[in-house]
Amino acid sequence: METLRIVFTEKQKVEVRKETFDPALGQTEILCAALCSLISTGTELQCLRGVFDPETNWSDWVKYPFYPGYCMVAEVLEIGPEVKGIQKGDRVFVENSHTQYFKTDAKHAYLLPQNISAEQGVWINLSKTTQLGVRRAELQLGETVGVIGLGLLGQLVTQYLYLSGVKEIFAIDPAESRLQLVGQRPGIHLLPMDAGKAHEEIKRKTDGRMLDVIFDITGHPAVLAQATRLVRPLGRVILLGDTATPSEQGMGRNVVSNSVSILGIHAQMNYNGWNHPQMAALFLSYIAQGRMDVSSLITHHYSPSEAPQVYDSLVQNRSSAMGVLFDWTKLK
């Protein structure tokens, strides 16, 4: 069976390749046709750049040719004889690379409810990562929280925070277009600036108290030290962006003197009894209830055949796009 795949053949080089694979299914496998897949812009562009410190998660993971993508909604074409709970014609979310046709074990597929569109379901993976970050913060009712970096993850974290009973949210990003997607809502302060310039503004707006919690979602090595200055004594910094160059990353000068906690969280974790299917179901319930919204975050639709130009555009100016989808039905 032939399929098209998006491939990073080497650093800074993207191709759409035609490949063949055996569609014969194992007992618990399913054969799928991609409907849409979401580019995880921060992660995938870092993989494309290929600049990593040795002995990091990045250098161990990214080997060329590299197959990017892990946010996919697909239609089930066939099922193996022992597959339960999934039928031919169902729509499933799968952590699969950007590929037209593929097979996977059914245990790796999450069945989408009928009231959830493919364009909503494709956010499941990022929704779990950000939900883990918010859970890691162990927020208290009435706390004041900041978010540095309003890309895909930052937008979802901000929405979760708004549901979580925090008193105020400081959304920090130099890109006005990203702040506009957060929107003007009671309790949200939009700060169009780098984190390093946000200290005085936050100090003024909090009457010198500073923040209880700050999320660093940038993956930029310089930001952690800036973030630790934005929280009060005994404040928490949630590190949700994993820098590819930790040798350039510092904690900042007041971590020990202010007893600041730096708390990391990885996307593969479970936390406090919540596993991945449960977190996915919670996210989709918020979507169905209208309490979270991802439709406004989708800014671009492309055919997968345009992938080289799409990634080149994102490398040139990532702030001009937010949710970038490949529509695989355009290949039919």
Short mmCIF file of N, CA, C and O in Angstrom, two decimals, residues 40-108:
data_model
loop_
_atom_site.label_atom_id
_atom_site.label_comp_id
_atom_site.label_asym_id
_atom_site.label_seq_id
_atom_site.Cartn_x
_atom_site.Cartn_y
_atom_site.Cartn_z
N SER A 40 2.90 20.70 15.73
CA SER A 40 3.34 21.20 17.03
C SER A 40 4.53 22.11 16.76
O SER A 40 5.68 21.66 16.69
N THR A 41 4.23 23.39 16.57
CA THR A 41 5.22 24.29 15.97
C THR A 41 6.51 24.40 16.77
O THR A 41 7.60 24.40 16.19
N GLY A 42 6.40 24.51 18.09
CA GLY A 42 7.62 24.64 18.88
C GLY A 42 8.50 23.42 18.77
O GLY A 42 9.69 23.49 18.43
N THR A 43 7.92 22.25 19.04
CA THR A 43 8.69 21.01 19.03
C THR A 43 9.21 20.67 17.64
O THR A 43 10.39 20.35 17.45
N GLU A 44 8.33 20.74 16.64
CA GLU A 44 8.73 20.30 15.30
C GLU A 44 9.77 21.23 14.68
O GLU A 44 10.68 20.77 13.98
N LEU A 45 9.67 22.52 14.93
CA LEU A 45 10.68 23.42 14.39
C LEU A 45 12.03 23.22 15.07
O LEU A 45 13.08 23.37 14.44
N GLN A 46 12.01 22.88 16.37
CA GLN A 46 13.27 22.58 17.03
C GLN A 46 13.89 21.32 16.45
O GLN A 46 15.11 21.24 16.23
N CYS A 47 13.05 20.32 16.14
CA CYS A 47 13.54 19.10 15.49
C CYS A 47 14.11 19.40 14.11
O CYS A 47 15.11 18.80 13.69
N LEU A 48 13.49 20.32 13.40
CA LEU A 48 13.96 20.68 12.06
C LEU A 48 15.27 21.45 12.13
O LEU A 48 16.17 21.24 11.30
N ARG A 49 15.41 22.34 13.11
CA ARG A 49 16.67 23.09 13.25
C ARG A 49 17.83 22.17 13.59
O ARG A 49 18.95 22.36 13.14
N GLY A 50 17.57 21.20 14.44
CA GLY A 50 18.60 20.22 14.77
C GLY A 50 19.72 20.75 15.63
O GLY A 50 20.84 20.22 15.59
N VAL A 51 19.47 21.76 16.44
CA VAL A 51 20.50 22.32 17.32
C VAL A 51 20.21 21.85 18.74
O VAL A 51 19.30 22.35 19.40
N PHE A 52 21.00 20.88 19.22
CA PHE A 52 20.78 20.29 20.54
C PHE A 52 22.10 20.12 21.27
O PHE A 52 23.12 19.82 20.66
N ASP A 53 22.05 20.27 22.58
CA ASP A 53 23.18 19.85 23.39
C ASP A 53 23.28 18.33 23.35
O ASP A 53 22.25 17.64 23.26
N PRO A 54 24.49 17.78 23.43
CA PRO A 54 24.61 16.32 23.51
C PRO A 54 24.04 15.79 24.82
O PRO A 54 23.95 16.51 25.82
N GLU A 55 23.63 14.53 24.79
CA GLU A 55 23.10 13.83 25.96
C GLU A 55 21.86 14.51 26.54
O GLU A 55 21.68 14.58 27.75
N THR A 56 21.01 15.03 25.66
CA THR A 56 19.72 15.58 26.06
C THR A 56 18.61 14.73 25.46
O THR A 56 18.85 13.88 24.59
N ASN A 57 17.37 14.96 25.92
CA ASN A 57 16.22 14.29 25.31
C ASN A 57 16.19 14.52 23.81
O ASN A 57 15.85 13.63 23.03
N TRP A 58 16.52 15.74 23.41
CA TRP A 58 16.45 16.11 22.00
C TRP A 58 17.46 15.33 21.16
O TRP A 58 17.11 14.77 20.12
N SER A 59 18.72 15.30 21.60
CA SER A 59 19.75 14.63 20.80
C SER A 59 19.52 13.13 20.75
O SER A 59 19.87 12.46 19.76
N ASP A 60 18.94 12.56 21.82
CA ASP A 60 18.64 11.13 21.81
C ASP A 60 17.45 10.80 20.91
O ASP A 60 17.39 9.71 20.33
N TRP A 61 16.51 11.73 20.79
CA TRP A 61 15.26 11.48 20.07
C TRP A 61 15.37 11.75 18.58
O TRP A 61 14.92 10.95 17.75
N VAL A 62 15.95 12.88 18.20
CA VAL A 62 15.91 13.33 16.81
C VAL A 62 17.09 12.76 16.03
O VAL A 62 18.23 13.13 16.24
N LYS A 63 16.77 11.84 15.15
CA LYS A 63 17.74 11.25 14.24
C LYS A 63 17.17 11.38 12.82
O LYS A 63 16.00 11.10 12.60
N TYR A 64 17.99 11.80 11.88
CA TYR A 64 17.52 12.01 10.51
C TYR A 64 17.77 10.76 9.67
O TYR A 64 18.80 10.11 9.81
N PRO A 65 16.83 10.38 8.78
CA PRO A 65 15.57 11.08 8.52
C PRO A 65 14.64 10.99 9.72
O PRO A 65 14.53 9.93 10.36
N PHE A 66 13.94 12.09 10.00
CA PHE A 66 13.06 12.20 11.16
C PHE A 66 11.63 12.42 10.66
O PHE A 66 11.40 13.21 9.74
N TYR A 67 10.69 11.72 11.28
CA TYR A 67 9.28 11.82 10.87
C TYR A 67 8.53 12.65 11.91
O TYR A 67 8.22 12.16 13.00
N PRO A 68 8.24 13.92 11.60
CA PRO A 68 7.63 14.82 12.59
C PRO A 68 6.13 14.58 12.75
O PRO A 68 5.48 13.98 11.89
N GLY A 69 5.62 15.09 13.85
CA GLY A 69 4.19 15.05 14.08
C GLY A 69 3.77 14.03 15.12
O GLY A 69 4.33 12.93 15.18
N TYR A 70 2.80 14.41 15.95
CA TYR A 70 2.25 13.48 16.94
C TYR A 70 0.83 13.89 17.33
O TYR A 70 0.34 13.51 18.40
N CYS A 71 0.15 14.64 16.46
CA CYS A 71 -1.22 15.09 16.71
C CYS A 71 -2.07 14.79 15.49
O CYS A 71 -2.13 15.60 14.55
N MET A 72 -2.71 13.64 15.47
CA MET A 72 -3.38 13.15 14.26
C MET A 72 -4.79 12.66 14.57
O MET A 72 -5.01 11.95 15.55
N VAL A 73 -5.76 13.05 13.72
CA VAL A 73 -7.08 12.42 13.72
C VAL A 73 -7.24 11.69 12.39
O VAL A 73 -6.95 12.25 11.32
N ALA A 74 -7.69 10.46 12.48
CA ALA A 74 -7.78 9.62 11.29
C ALA A 74 -9.08 8.82 11.29
O ALA A 74 -9.72 8.65 12.33
N GLU A 75 -9.45 8.34 10.12
CA GLU A 75 -10.60 7.45 9.97
C GLU A 75 -10.11 6.01 9.94
O GLU A 75 -9.11 5.70 9.27
N VAL A 76 -10.81 5.13 10.63
CA VAL A 76 -10.45 3.72 10.67
C VAL A 76 -10.98 3.04 9.40
O VAL A 76 -12.17 3.06 9.12
N LEU A 77 -10.05 2.43 8.64
CA LEU A 77 -10.43 1.75 7.40
C LEU A 77 -10.68 0.26 7.60
O LEU A 77 -11.58 -0.31 6.99
N GLU A 78 -9.87 -0.37 8.45
CA GLU A 78 -10.03 -1.79 8.74
C GLU A 78 -9.57 -2.04 10.18
O GLU A 78 -8.76 -1.29 10.72
N ILE A 79 -10.09 -3.13 10.77
CA ILE A 79 -9.67 -3.48 12.13
C ILE A 79 -9.25 -4.95 12.18
O ILE A 79 -9.74 -5.78 11.41
N GLY A 80 -8.30 -5.24 13.08
CA GLY A 80 -7.89 -6.62 13.28
C GLY A 80 -8.96 -7.41 14.01
O GLY A 80 -9.86 -6.84 14.64
N PRO A 81 -8.90 -8.73 13.96
CA PRO A 81 -9.98 -9.58 14.49
C PRO A 81 -10.18 -9.47 16.00
O PRO A 81 -11.27 -9.81 16.49
N GLU A 82 -9.20 -9.03 16.74
CA GLU A 82 -9.34 -8.95 18.19
C GLU A 82 -9.53 -7.51 18.70
O GLU A 82 -9.49 -7.27 19.91
N VAL A 83 -9.73 -6.56 17.80
CA VAL A 83 -9.93 -5.17 18.21
C VAL A 83 -11.31 -5.01 18.83
O VAL A 83 -12.32 -5.44 18.27
N LYS A 84 -11.36 -4.39 19.99
CA LYS A 84 -12.61 -4.13 20.70
C LYS A 84 -12.82 -2.63 20.87
O LYS A 84 -11.87 -1.90 21.13
N GLY A 85 -14.06 -2.18 20.73
CA GLY A 85 -14.40 -0.80 21.01
C GLY A 85 -14.15 0.19 19.89
O GLY A 85 -14.48 1.37 20.01
N ILE A 86 -13.55 -0.27 18.80
CA ILE A 86 -13.31 0.58 17.62
C ILE A 86 -13.82 -0.17 16.40
O ILE A 86 -13.55 -1.37 16.24
N GLN A 87 -14.55 0.54 15.54
CA GLN A 87 -15.11 -0.07 14.35
C GLN A 87 -14.66 0.66 13.09
O GLN A 87 -14.21 1.81 13.15
N LYS A 88 -14.79 -0.01 11.98
CA LYS A 88 -14.52 0.61 10.69
C LYS A 88 -15.40 1.85 10.52
O LYS A 88 -16.60 1.81 10.80
N GLY A 89 -14.80 2.95 10.10
CA GLY A 89 -15.53 4.20 9.94
C GLY A 89 -15.42 5.14 11.12
O GLY A 89 -15.78 6.32 11.01
N ASP A 90 -14.96 4.65 12.27
CA ASP A 90 -14.77 5.52 13.43
C ASP A 90 -13.64 6.52 13.18
O ASP A 90 -12.74 6.29 12.37
N ARG A 91 -13.71 7.62 13.92
CA ARG A 91 -12.61 8.60 13.92
C ARG A 91 -11.83 8.45 15.22
O ARG A 91 -12.42 8.36 16.30
N VAL A 92 -10.51 8.42 15.10
CA VAL A 92 -9.67 8.22 16.27
C VAL A 92 -8.56 9.26 16.30
O VAL A 92 -8.09 9.73 15.25
N PHE A 93 -8.15 9.61 17.52
CA PHE A 93 -6.93 10.40 17.69
C PHE A 93 -5.78 9.43 17.93
O PHE A 93 -5.89 8.49 18.71
N VAL A 94 -4.66 9.68 17.24
CA VAL A 94 -3.47 8.84 17.37
C VAL A 94 -2.24 9.74 17.42
O VAL A 94 -2.15 10.73 16.69
N GLU A 95 -1.30 9.39 18.28
CA GLU A 95 -0.03 10.12 18.33
C GLU A 95 0.86 9.62 17.20
O GLU A 95 1.88 8.96 17.42
N ASN A 96 0.48 9.97 15.99
CA ASN A 96 1.17 9.47 14.80
C ASN A 96 1.81 10.62 14.04
O ASN A 96 1.33 11.76 14.08
N SER A 97 2.87 10.32 13.33
CA SER A 97 3.53 11.33 12.51
C SER A 97 2.64 11.73 11.34
O SER A 97 1.62 11.08 11.06
N HIS A 98 3.02 12.79 10.64
CA HIS A 98 2.23 13.30 9.50
C HIS A 98 2.31 12.30 8.34
O HIS A 98 3.25 12.33 7.53
N THR A 99 1.32 11.41 8.27
CA THR A 99 1.33 10.31 7.32
C THR A 99 -0.08 10.08 6.78
O THR A 99 -1.05 10.11 7.54
N GLN A 100 -0.19 9.81 5.48
CA GLN A 100 -1.51 9.67 4.85
C GLN A 100 -2.23 8.39 5.30
O GLN A 100 -3.40 8.45 5.69
N TYR A 101 -1.57 7.26 5.21
CA TYR A 101 -2.14 5.98 5.64
C TYR A 101 -1.15 5.30 6.59
O TYR A 101 0.07 5.39 6.40
N PHE A 102 -1.67 4.63 7.60
CA PHE A 102 -0.79 3.97 8.55
C PHE A 102 -1.58 2.93 9.33
O PHE A 102 -2.82 2.93 9.33
N LYS A 103 -0.87 2.06 10.00
CA LYS A 103 -1.52 1.11 10.90
C LYS A 103 -0.88 1.25 12.28
O LYS A 103 0.29 1.63 12.42
N THR A 104 -1.67 0.96 13.30
CA THR A 104 -1.21 1.09 14.68
C THR A 104 -1.98 0.12 15.54
O THR A 104 -3.06 -0.36 15.15
N ASP A 105 -1.45 -0.19 16.70
CA ASP A 105 -2.19 -1.01 17.63
C ASP A 105 -3.38 -0.21 18.17
O ASP A 105 -3.25 0.98 18.47
N ALA A 106 -4.52 -0.86 18.28
CA ALA A 106 -5.74 -0.16 18.70
C ALA A 106 -5.60 0.47 20.08
O ALA A 106 -6.28 1.46 20.38
N LYS A 107 -4.73 -0.06 20.92
CA LYS A 107 -4.58 0.50 22.27
C LYS A 107 -3.98 1.91 22.23
O LYS A 107 -4.07 2.65 23.20
N HIS A 108 -3.38 2.28 21.10
CA HIS A 108 -2.80 3.61 20.96
C HIS A 108 -3.78 4.63 20.36
O HIS A 108 -3.42 5.79 20.17
#
